[in-house]
Coordinates of N, CA and C in Angstrom, one line a residue:
M33 N -4.7 -49.8 -47.0 CA -5.6 -48.7 -47.4 C -5.3 -48.3 -48.8
T34 N -6.3 -47.9 -49.6 CA -6.0 -47.5 -51.0 C -5.4 -46.1 -51.0
K35 N -4.6 -45.9 -52.0 CA -3.9 -44.6 -52.1 C -4.9 -43.4 -52.2
A36 N -6.0 -43.7 -52.9 CA -7.0 -42.6 -53.1 C -7.5 -42.2 -51.7
R37 N -7.8 -43.1 -50.9 CA -8.4 -42.9 -49.6 C -7.4 -42.1 -48.7
A38 N -6.2 -42.6 -48.7 CA -5.1 -41.9 -47.9 C -4.9 -40.5 -48.3
A39 N -5.0 -40.2 -49.6 CA -4.7 -38.9 -50.2 C -5.9 -38.0 -49.7
T40 N -7.1 -38.5 -49.7 CA -8.2 -37.7 -49.3 C -8.1 -37.2 -47.8
D41 N -7.5 -38.0 -47.0 CA -7.5 -37.7 -45.6 C -6.2 -37.0 -45.2
H42 N -5.3 -36.7 -46.1 CA -4.1 -36.1 -45.8 C -4.3 -34.6 -45.4
P43 N -3.7 -34.1 -44.3 CA -4.0 -32.8 -43.8 C -3.7 -31.7 -44.9
A44 N -2.8 -32.0 -45.8 CA -2.5 -31.0 -46.8 C -3.7 -30.7 -47.7
D45 N -4.7 -31.6 -47.8 CA -5.9 -31.5 -48.6 C -7.0 -30.8 -47.8
R46 N -6.8 -30.5 -46.5 CA -7.8 -29.9 -45.7 C -7.5 -28.4 -45.5
S47 N -8.5 -27.6 -45.3 CA -8.2 -26.2 -45.1 C -7.8 -26.0 -43.7
A48 N -6.7 -25.3 -43.5 CA -6.2 -25.1 -42.1 C -7.1 -24.0 -41.5
D49 N -7.9 -23.3 -42.2 CA -8.8 -22.3 -41.6 C -10.1 -22.8 -41.2
N50 N -10.3 -24.1 -41.4 CA -11.6 -24.8 -41.1 C -11.5 -25.2 -39.6
P51 N -12.2 -24.5 -38.7 CA -12.1 -24.8 -37.3 C -12.7 -26.2 -37.0
A52 N -13.6 -26.6 -37.8 CA -14.2 -28.0 -37.5 C -13.2 -29.0 -37.6
D53 N -12.3 -28.9 -38.6 CA -11.2 -29.9 -38.8 C -10.1 -29.8 -37.8
Q54 N -10.1 -28.7 -37.1 CA -9.0 -28.4 -36.2 C -9.4 -28.9 -34.8
G55 N -10.7 -29.4 -34.7 CA -11.1 -29.9 -33.4 C -11.4 -28.8 -32.4
E56 N -12.1 -27.7 -32.9 CA -12.3 -26.5 -32.1 C -13.1 -26.8 -30.8
D57 N -13.8 -27.9 -30.8 CA -14.6 -28.2 -29.6 C -13.8 -28.9 -28.6
A58 N -12.5 -29.3 -28.9 CA -11.7 -30.0 -28.0 C -11.3 -29.1 -26.8
S59 N -11.3 -29.7 -25.6 CA -10.8 -28.9 -24.5 C -9.3 -28.8 -24.5
P60 N -8.8 -27.7 -23.9 CA -7.4 -27.4 -24.0 C -6.6 -28.6 -23.4
R61 N -5.5 -28.9 -24.1 CA -4.7 -30.1 -23.6 C -3.2 -29.7 -23.7
S62 N -2.5 -30.0 -22.6 CA -1.1 -29.7 -22.6 C -0.3 -30.5 -23.6
R63 N 0.7 -29.9 -24.1 CA 1.5 -30.6 -25.1 C 2.3 -31.8 -24.5
N64 N 2.4 -32.9 -25.2 CA 3.1 -34.1 -24.7 C 4.6 -33.7 -24.7
R65 N 5.3 -34.2 -23.6 CA 6.7 -34.0 -23.6 C 7.4 -34.9 -24.6
R66 N 8.7 -34.6 -24.9 CA 9.4 -35.4 -25.9 C 9.4 -36.8 -25.4
G67 N 9.2 -37.7 -26.4 CA 9.2 -39.1 -26.1 C 7.8 -39.7 -25.7
Q68 N 6.8 -38.8 -25.6 CA 5.5 -39.3 -25.2 C 4.5 -39.5 -26.4
G69 N 5.1 -39.6 -27.6 CA 4.2 -39.9 -28.7 C 3.4 -41.1 -28.6
L70 N 4.0 -42.2 -28.0 CA 3.3 -43.4 -27.8 C 2.1 -43.2 -26.9
L71 N 2.2 -42.3 -25.9 CA 1.2 -42.0 -25.0 C 0.0 -41.4 -25.7
L72 N 0.2 -40.5 -26.6 CA -0.8 -39.9 -27.4 C -1.5 -40.9 -28.3
R73 N -0.7 -41.8 -28.9 CA -1.3 -42.9 -29.7 C -2.3 -43.7 -28.9
E74 N -1.9 -44.1 -27.7 CA -2.7 -44.9 -26.8 C -4.0 -44.1 -26.4
E75 N -3.9 -42.8 -26.2 CA -5.0 -42.0 -25.9 C -6.0 -41.9 -27.1
I76 N -5.5 -41.9 -28.3 CA -6.3 -41.9 -29.5 C -7.1 -43.2 -29.6
L77 N -6.4 -44.3 -29.3 CA -7.0 -45.6 -29.3 C -8.1 -45.7 -28.2
R78 N -7.8 -45.2 -27.0 CA -8.8 -45.3 -26.0 C -10.0 -44.4 -26.3
A79 N -9.8 -43.3 -27.0 CA -10.9 -42.4 -27.3 C -11.8 -43.1 -28.4
A80 N -11.1 -43.7 -29.4 CA -11.9 -44.4 -30.4 C -12.7 -45.6 -29.9
T81 N -12.1 -46.3 -28.9 CA -12.8 -47.4 -28.3 C -14.0 -46.9 -27.5
A82 N -13.8 -45.8 -26.8 CA -14.9 -45.2 -26.0 C -16.1 -44.8 -26.9
L83 N -15.7 -44.3 -28.1 CA -16.8 -43.9 -29.0 C -17.5 -45.1 -29.5
I84 N -16.8 -46.2 -29.8 CA -17.4 -47.4 -30.3 C -18.3 -48.0 -29.2
V85 N -17.9 -48.0 -28.0 CA -18.7 -48.5 -26.9 C -19.9 -47.7 -26.7
R86 N -19.8 -46.4 -26.8 CA -21.0 -45.5 -26.6 C -22.0 -45.6 -27.7
T87 N -21.5 -45.7 -28.9 CA -22.4 -45.6 -30.1 C -22.8 -47.0 -30.6
G88 N -22.1 -48.0 -30.2 CA -22.4 -49.4 -30.6 C -21.9 -49.8 -31.9
S89 N -21.1 -48.9 -32.6 CA -20.5 -49.3 -33.9 C -19.3 -48.3 -34.1
D90 N -18.6 -48.6 -35.2 CA -17.5 -47.7 -35.5 C -17.9 -46.5 -36.3
Q91 N -19.2 -46.3 -36.7 CA -19.6 -45.2 -37.5 C -19.4 -43.9 -36.8
G92 N -19.3 -43.8 -35.5 CA -19.1 -42.6 -34.8 C -17.7 -42.2 -34.7
V93 N -16.8 -43.0 -35.2 CA -15.3 -42.7 -35.1 C -14.9 -41.9 -36.4
T94 N -14.6 -40.7 -36.1 CA -14.1 -39.8 -37.2 C -12.9 -39.1 -36.6
L95 N -12.1 -38.5 -37.4 CA -10.9 -37.7 -36.9 C -11.4 -36.6 -36.0
R96 N -12.4 -35.9 -36.3 CA -12.9 -34.9 -35.4 C -13.4 -35.4 -34.1
S97 N -14.2 -36.5 -34.1 CA -14.8 -37.0 -32.9 C -13.7 -37.5 -32.0
V98 N -12.7 -38.2 -32.6 CA -11.6 -38.7 -31.8 C -10.8 -37.6 -31.2
A99 N -10.5 -36.6 -32.0 CA -9.8 -35.4 -31.5 C -10.5 -34.7 -30.4
R100 N -11.8 -34.6 -30.5 CA -12.6 -33.9 -29.5 C -12.5 -34.8 -28.2
E101 N -12.6 -36.1 -28.3 CA -12.6 -37.0 -27.2 C -11.2 -36.8 -26.4
V102 N -10.1 -36.7 -27.2 CA -8.8 -36.7 -26.6 C -8.5 -35.3 -26.0
G103 N -9.0 -34.3 -26.8 CA -8.7 -32.9 -26.4 C -7.5 -32.4 -27.2
I104 N -7.5 -32.7 -28.5 CA -6.4 -32.3 -29.4 C -7.0 -31.8 -30.7
A105 N -6.1 -31.1 -31.5 CA -6.6 -30.7 -32.8 C -6.5 -31.9 -33.7
A106 N -7.5 -32.1 -34.6 CA -7.6 -33.2 -35.5 C -6.3 -33.5 -36.3
P107 N -5.6 -32.5 -36.8 CA -4.4 -32.8 -37.6 C -3.3 -33.5 -36.7
S108 N -3.4 -33.4 -35.4 CA -2.4 -34.0 -34.5 C -2.4 -35.6 -34.7
I109 N -3.5 -36.1 -35.1 CA -3.7 -37.5 -35.3 C -2.8 -38.1 -36.4
Y110 N -2.5 -37.3 -37.4 CA -1.8 -37.8 -38.6 C -0.4 -38.3 -38.2
A111 N 0.2 -37.8 -37.1 CA 1.5 -38.3 -36.7 C 1.5 -39.8 -36.3
H112 N 0.3 -40.3 -36.0 CA 0.1 -41.6 -35.5 C -0.7 -42.5 -36.4
F113 N -1.7 -42.0 -37.1 CA -2.6 -42.7 -37.9 C -2.9 -41.9 -39.2
P114 N -2.8 -42.6 -40.4 CA -3.0 -41.9 -41.7 C -4.5 -41.5 -41.9
D115 N -5.4 -42.2 -41.3 CA -6.8 -41.9 -41.5 C -7.7 -42.6 -40.4
R116 N -9.0 -42.3 -40.5 CA -9.8 -42.9 -39.4 C -9.9 -44.5 -39.5
D117 N -9.8 -45.0 -40.8 CA -9.8 -46.4 -40.9 C -8.6 -47.1 -40.2
A118 N -7.5 -46.4 -40.2 CA -6.3 -47.0 -39.5 C -6.6 -47.0 -38.0
I119 N -7.3 -46.0 -37.5 CA -7.6 -46.0 -36.1 C -8.5 -47.2 -35.7
V120 N -9.6 -47.3 -36.5 CA -10.5 -48.4 -36.2 C -9.8 -49.8 -36.4
E121 N -9.0 -49.9 -37.4 CA -8.2 -51.1 -37.6 C -7.4 -51.5 -36.3
A122 N -6.8 -50.5 -35.7 CA -6.0 -50.7 -34.5 C -6.9 -51.1 -33.3
V123 N -8.1 -50.5 -33.3 CA -9.0 -50.9 -32.2 C -9.4 -52.4 -32.4
V124 N -9.7 -52.8 -33.7 CA -10.1 -54.1 -34.0 C -9.0 -55.1 -33.6
L125 N -7.8 -54.8 -34.0 CA -6.6 -55.7 -33.7 C -6.4 -55.9 -32.2
E126 N -6.6 -54.8 -31.5 CA -6.5 -54.9 -30.0 C -7.6 -55.7 -29.4
A127 N -8.8 -55.6 -29.9 CA -9.9 -56.4 -29.4 C -9.7 -57.9 -29.7
I128 N -9.2 -58.2 -30.9 CA -8.9 -59.6 -31.3 C -7.8 -60.2 -30.4
A129 N -6.8 -59.4 -30.1 CA -5.7 -59.8 -29.3 C -6.2 -60.1 -27.8
Q130 N -7.1 -59.3 -27.3 CA -7.6 -59.5 -26.0 C -8.5 -60.7 -25.9
L131 N -9.3 -60.9 -27.0 CA -10.2 -62.0 -27.0 C -9.3 -63.3 -27.1
H132 N -8.3 -63.3 -27.9 CA -7.5 -64.5 -28.1 C -6.8 -64.8 -26.8
Q133 N -6.2 -63.8 -26.1 CA -5.5 -64.0 -24.9 C -6.4 -64.5 -23.8
G134 N -7.7 -64.0 -23.7 CA -8.6 -64.5 -22.8 C -9.0 -65.9 -22.9
I135 N -9.1 -66.4 -24.2 CA -9.4 -67.8 -24.5 C -8.2 -68.6 -24.1
A136 N -7.0 -68.2 -24.5 CA -5.8 -68.9 -24.2 C -5.6 -69.1 -22.7
D137 N -5.8 -68.1 -22.0 CA -5.7 -68.1 -20.5 C -6.6 -69.1 -19.9
A138 N -7.9 -69.1 -20.4 CA -8.9 -70.0 -19.9 C -8.6 -71.5 -20.2
V139 N -8.1 -71.7 -21.4 CA -7.7 -73.0 -21.8 C -6.6 -73.6 -21.0
A140 N -5.6 -72.7 -20.7 CA -4.4 -73.1 -20.0 C -4.6 -73.5 -18.6
E141 N -5.8 -73.2 -18.0 CA -6.1 -73.5 -16.6 C -6.5 -74.9 -16.4
H142 N -6.7 -75.7 -17.5 CA -7.3 -77.0 -17.3 C -6.4 -78.0 -18.1
E143 N -6.1 -79.1 -17.5 CA -5.4 -80.2 -18.1 C -6.3 -81.2 -18.9
D144 N -7.5 -81.3 -18.3 CA -8.5 -82.2 -19.0 C -8.9 -81.5 -20.3
P145 N -8.8 -82.2 -21.4 CA -9.1 -81.6 -22.7 C -10.6 -81.1 -22.9
V146 N -11.5 -81.8 -22.3 CA -12.9 -81.4 -22.4 C -13.1 -80.1 -21.6
E147 N -12.6 -80.1 -20.3 CA -12.7 -78.9 -19.5 C -12.0 -77.7 -20.1
S148 N -10.9 -78.0 -20.8 CA -10.2 -76.9 -21.5 C -11.0 -76.4 -22.6
L149 N -11.6 -77.2 -23.4 CA -12.4 -76.8 -24.5 C -13.6 -76.0 -24.0
L150 N -14.3 -76.5 -23.0 CA -15.4 -75.8 -22.5 C -15.0 -74.4 -21.9
A151 N -13.9 -74.3 -21.3 CA -13.4 -73.1 -20.7 C -13.1 -72.1 -21.8
G152 N -12.5 -72.5 -22.9 CA -12.2 -71.6 -24.0 C -13.5 -71.1 -24.6
C153 N -14.5 -71.9 -24.8 CA -15.7 -71.5 -25.4 C -16.5 -70.5 -24.4
A154 N -16.4 -70.8 -23.2 CA -17.0 -69.9 -22.2 C -16.4 -68.5 -22.2
A155 N -15.0 -68.5 -22.3 CA -14.3 -67.2 -22.4 C -14.7 -66.4 -23.6
Y156 N -14.9 -67.1 -24.7 CA -15.3 -66.4 -26.0 C -16.6 -65.7 -25.8
V157 N -17.6 -66.5 -25.2 CA -18.9 -65.9 -25.0 C -18.8 -64.8 -24.0
D158 N -18.0 -65.0 -22.9 CA -17.9 -64.0 -21.9 C -17.4 -62.7 -22.4
F159 N -16.4 -62.7 -23.3 CA -15.9 -61.5 -23.9 C -17.0 -60.8 -24.7
G160 N -17.7 -61.6 -25.5 CA -18.8 -61.0 -26.3 C -19.9 -60.3 -25.5
V161 N -20.2 -61.0 -24.4 CA -21.3 -60.5 -23.6 C -20.9 -59.2 -22.8
R162 N -19.6 -59.2 -22.3 CA -19.1 -58.1 -21.6 C -18.8 -56.9 -22.5
E163 N -18.4 -57.2 -23.7 CA -17.9 -56.1 -24.6 C -18.7 -56.2 -25.9
P164 N -20.0 -56.0 -25.9 CA -20.9 -56.2 -27.1 C -20.5 -55.3 -28.3
A165 N -20.2 -54.0 -28.0 CA -19.8 -53.1 -29.1 C -18.5 -53.5 -29.7
R166 N -17.5 -53.8 -28.8 CA -16.2 -54.2 -29.4 C -16.2 -55.5 -30.1
Y167 N -17.1 -56.4 -29.6 CA -17.2 -57.7 -30.3 C -17.9 -57.5 -31.6
R168 N -18.9 -56.7 -31.7 CA -19.6 -56.4 -32.9 C -18.7 -55.8 -34.0
V169 N -17.8 -54.9 -33.6 CA -17.0 -54.3 -34.6 C -16.0 -55.2 -35.2
L170 N -15.7 -56.3 -34.5 CA -14.7 -57.3 -35.0 C -15.2 -57.9 -36.3
F171 N -16.6 -58.0 -36.5 CA -17.1 -58.6 -37.6 C -17.8 -57.6 -38.6
G172 N -18.2 -56.4 -38.0 CA -19.0 -55.5 -38.8 C -18.4 -54.1 -39.1
W173 N -17.1 -53.9 -38.8 CA -16.6 -52.6 -39.0 C -16.5 -52.3 -40.5
A174 N -16.7 -51.0 -40.8 CA -16.8 -50.5 -42.2 C -15.4 -50.3 -42.7
H175 N -14.7 -51.4 -43.0 CA -13.3 -51.4 -43.5 C -13.3 -50.9 -44.9
P176 N -12.3 -50.2 -45.4 CA -12.2 -49.7 -46.7 C -12.1 -50.9 -47.7
K177 N -12.6 -50.6 -49.0 CA -12.5 -51.6 -50.0 C -11.0 -52.0 -50.3
Q178 N -10.8 -53.3 -50.4 CA -9.4 -53.8 -50.6 C -8.9 -53.5 -52.0
D179 N -7.6 -53.3 -52.1 CA -7.0 -53.1 -53.5 C -7.2 -54.2 -54.4
S180 N -7.3 -55.4 -53.9 CA -7.5 -56.6 -54.8 C -8.1 -57.7 -53.9
P181 N -8.8 -58.7 -54.6 CA -9.4 -59.8 -53.8 C -8.4 -60.5 -53.0
A182 N -7.1 -60.5 -53.4 CA -6.1 -61.2 -52.6 C -5.6 -60.5 -51.4
T183 N -6.0 -59.2 -51.2 CA -5.6 -58.4 -50.1 C -6.3 -59.0 -48.8
E184 N -5.5 -59.3 -47.8 CA -6.0 -59.8 -46.6 C -6.6 -58.7 -45.7
L185 N -7.8 -58.9 -45.2 CA -8.4 -57.9 -44.4 C -7.7 -57.8 -43.1
P186 N -7.6 -56.6 -42.5 CA -6.9 -56.5 -41.2 C -7.5 -57.3 -40.1
G187 N -6.7 -58.0 -39.4 CA -7.2 -58.9 -38.3 C -7.5 -60.3 -38.7
R188 N -7.5 -60.6 -40.0 CA -8.0 -61.9 -40.4 C -7.1 -63.0 -39.9
R189 N -5.8 -62.8 -40.0 CA -4.8 -63.7 -39.5 C -4.9 -63.9 -38.0
Q190 N -5.1 -62.8 -37.2 CA -5.2 -63.0 -35.8 C -6.5 -63.7 -35.4
G191 N -7.6 -63.4 -36.2 CA -8.8 -64.1 -35.9 C -8.7 -65.6 -36.2
L192 N -8.0 -65.9 -37.3 CA -7.8 -67.4 -37.6 C -7.0 -68.1 -36.5
D193 N -6.1 -67.3 -35.9 CA -5.3 -67.9 -34.8 C -6.2 -68.2 -33.6
A194 N -7.1 -67.3 -33.3 CA -8.0 -67.6 -32.2 C -8.9 -68.8 -32.5
F195 N -9.4 -68.9 -33.8 CA -10.2 -70.0 -34.1 C -9.5 -71.3 -34.1
Q196 N -8.2 -71.2 -34.4 CA -7.3 -72.4 -34.4 C -7.3 -73.0 -33.0
T197 N -7.4 -72.2 -32.0 CA -7.4 -72.6 -30.6 C -8.6 -73.6 -30.4
L198 N -9.7 -73.2 -31.0 CA -10.9 -74.1 -30.8 C -10.7 -75.4 -31.6
V199 N -10.2 -75.3 -32.8 CA -9.9 -76.5 -33.5 C -9.0 -77.5 -32.8
D200 N -7.9 -76.9 -32.3 CA -6.9 -77.7 -31.5 C -7.5 -78.3 -30.3
G201 N -8.4 -77.6 -29.6 CA -9.0 -78.1 -28.4 C -9.9 -79.3 -28.7
L202 N -10.6 -79.2 -29.8 CA -11.5 -80.3 -30.2 C -10.7 -81.5 -30.6
R203 N -9.6 -81.2 -31.3 CA -8.7 -82.4 -31.7 C -8.2 -83.1 -30.5
A204 N -7.8 -82.3 -29.5 CA -7.3 -82.9 -28.3 C -8.3 -83.8 -27.6
C205 N -9.6 -83.4 -27.7 CA -10.7 -84.2 -27.2 C -10.8 -85.5 -28.0
V206 N -10.7 -85.4 -29.3 CA -10.7 -86.6 -30.1 C -9.5 -87.6 -29.8
S207 N -8.4 -87.0 -29.7 CA -7.2 -87.8 -29.4 C -7.3 -88.5 -28.0
A208 N -8.0 -87.9 -27.1 CA -8.1 -88.4 -25.8 C -9.3 -89.4 -25.7
G209 N -10.0 -89.6 -26.9 CA -11.1 -90.5 -26.9 C -12.3 -89.9 -26.2
R210 N -12.4 -88.6 -26.1 CA -13.5 -87.9 -25.5 C -14.5 -87.3 -26.5
S211 N -14.2 -87.4 -27.7 CA -15.1 -86.8 -28.8 C -15.1 -87.8 -29.9
S212 N -16.3 -88.0 -30.5 CA -16.5 -88.9 -31.6 C -16.4 -88.1 -33.0
S213 N -15.9 -86.9 -32.9 CA -15.9 -86.1 -34.2 C -14.9 -86.8 -35.2
T214 N -15.4 -86.8 -36.4 CA -14.5 -87.3 -37.5 C -13.9 -86.2 -38.3
D215 N -14.4 -85.0 -38.0 CA -13.9 -83.8 -38.8 C -13.9 -82.6 -37.8
P216 N -12.8 -82.6 -37.0 CA -12.7 -81.5 -36.0 C -12.8 -80.1 -36.5
F217 N -12.3 -79.9 -37.7 CA -12.4 -78.5 -38.3 C -13.9 -78.2 -38.5
A218 N -14.6 -79.0 -39.2 CA -16.0 -78.7 -39.5 C -16.8 -78.6 -38.2
D219 N -16.6 -79.5 -37.3 CA -17.3 -79.4 -36.0 C -17.0 -78.2 -35.2
A220 N -15.7 -77.7 -35.3 CA -15.3 -76.5 -34.6 C -16.0 -75.3 -35.3
V221 N -16.2 -75.3 -36.6 CA -16.9 -74.3 -37.2 C -18.4 -74.2 -36.7
A222 N -19.0 -75.4 -36.5 CA -20.3 -75.5 -36.0 C -20.4 -74.9 -34.6
V223 N -19.4 -75.2 -33.8 CA -19.3 -74.7 -32.4 C -19.2 -73.2 -32.4
W224 N -18.3 -72.7 -33.2 CA -18.0 -71.2 -33.3 C -19.3 -70.5 -33.8
T225 N -19.9 -71.1 -34.8 CA -21.2 -70.4 -35.3 C -22.2 -70.3 -34.2
A226 N -22.3 -71.4 -33.4 CA -23.3 -71.4 -32.3 C -22.9 -70.3 -31.2
L227 N -21.6 -70.3 -30.9 CA -21.1 -69.3 -29.9 C -21.4 -67.9 -30.4
H228 N -21.1 -67.6 -31.7 CA -21.3 -66.3 -32.2 C -22.8 -65.9 -32.2
G229 N -23.6 -66.9 -32.5 CA -25.0 -66.6 -32.5 C -25.5 -66.3 -31.1
Q230 N -24.9 -67.0 -30.1 CA -25.3 -66.8 -28.7 C -25.0 -65.4 -28.3
V231 N -23.8 -64.9 -28.7 CA -23.3 -63.6 -28.3 C -24.2 -62.5 -29.0
T232 N -24.4 -62.6 -30.3 CA -25.1 -61.6 -31.0 C -26.5 -61.5 -30.7
L233 N -27.2 -62.7 -30.5 CA -28.6 -62.7 -30.2 C -28.9 -62.1 -28.8
R234 N -28.0 -62.4 -27.9 CA -28.2 -61.9 -26.5 C -28.0 -60.4 -26.5
A235 N -27.1 -59.9 -27.4 CA -26.9 -58.4 -27.5 C -28.1 -57.7 -28.2
D236 N -28.6 -58.4 -29.2 CA -29.7 -57.8 -30.0 C -31.1 -57.9 -29.3
L237 N -31.2 -59.0 -28.5 CA -32.5 -59.3 -27.9 C -32.4 -59.4 -26.4
P238 N -32.0 -58.3 -25.7 CA -31.7 -58.4 -24.3 C -33.0 -58.7 -23.4
D239 N -34.2 -58.4 -23.9 CA -35.4 -58.7 -23.2 C -36.0 -60.1 -23.4
F240 N -35.3 -60.8 -24.3 CA -35.8 -62.2 -24.5 C -35.5 -63.0 -23.2
P241 N -36.4 -63.9 -22.8 CA -36.1 -64.8 -21.6 C -35.0 -65.8 -21.8
W242 N -33.8 -65.4 -22.0 CA -32.7 -66.3 -22.2 C -32.5 -67.3 -21.1
P243 N -32.2 -68.5 -21.4 CA -31.8 -69.5 -20.3 C -30.5 -69.1 -19.8
P244 N -30.0 -69.7 -18.7 CA -28.7 -69.5 -18.2 C -27.6 -69.7 -19.2
T245 N -26.5 -69.0 -19.0 CA -25.4 -69.2 -20.0 C -24.7 -70.5 -20.0
D246 N -25.2 -71.5 -19.2 CA -24.6 -72.8 -19.2 C -25.1 -73.5 -20.5
T247 N -25.9 -72.8 -21.3 CA -26.3 -73.4 -22.6 C -25.0 -73.5 -23.5
V248 N -24.0 -72.7 -23.2 CA -22.8 -72.7 -23.9 C -22.1 -74.1 -23.8
E249 N -22.1 -74.6 -22.6 CA -21.6 -76.0 -22.4 C -22.4 -77.0 -23.1
R250 N -23.7 -76.9 -23.1 CA -24.5 -77.9 -23.8 C -24.3 -77.8 -25.3
M251 N -24.2 -76.6 -25.8 CA -24.0 -76.5 -27.3 C -22.6 -77.1 -27.7
T252 N -21.6 -76.8 -26.9 CA -20.3 -77.2 -27.2 C -20.2 -78.7 -27.1
R253 N -20.8 -79.3 -26.1 CA -20.8 -80.8 -25.9 C -21.5 -81.4 -27.1
S254 N -22.6 -80.8 -27.5 CA -23.4 -81.4 -28.6 C -22.7 -81.3 -29.9
L255 N -22.4 -80.1 -30.3 CA -21.8 -79.8 -31.6 C -20.3 -80.4 -31.7
G256 N -19.7 -80.4 -30.5 CA -18.3 -81.0 -30.5 C -18.3 -82.5 -30.4
R257 N -19.5 -83.1 -30.3 CA -19.6 -84.5 -30.2 C -18.8 -85.1 -29.1
I258 N -18.9 -84.4 -27.9 CA -18.2 -84.8 -26.7 C -19.0 -86.0 -26.1
D259 N -18.3 -87.1 -25.9 CA -18.9 -88.3 -25.4 C -19.0 -88.4 -23.9
S260 N -18.1 -87.7 -23.2 CA -18.2 -87.8 -21.7 C -17.5 -86.6 -21.1

């Protein structure tokens, strides 16, 4: 986060007499006992996630809206997150971790490389279809401007790790003689692009007469150059 942004959101720069910033609409909440700070942090994340799910984007996540959802005064959030961007970033990282774990679990259930690849791709689409708002925020959250072009966006490394699972899966198919791909990385990009399109279009056009989700297998087999 940039220093300028963090300074703007610091409680010292807010008026303590402003009831809106104190979360006056929040319902009374008992004070956490000593050692329960992690519990409040989790409640803040759950509240931000709920707001994203209800509104379909991270735009509805503000310090006031999160505080109201949890039932606390907005300044209480600063003990856990420096600003709203840090909250959204934590939600994004959590969603990426769950997506990656879901793919990894699906892949691990199969010894056959093709079945493993197909299962991982199906798990990817399943997450996106079940969690459209959380999936959308992975790619479209309004993250703050980076300090420099070299600054890595939050979640980029975790996202690449998830993508690497797809690359490795396709390479395993090639090694087993089950795929004719000569460039597993490029073909994995093509598969991922198709999967992403499947998820986003289904979310944006729910009334379209979509064929069954087994199209995921057909796309993966075709773009992954699976021979059998």
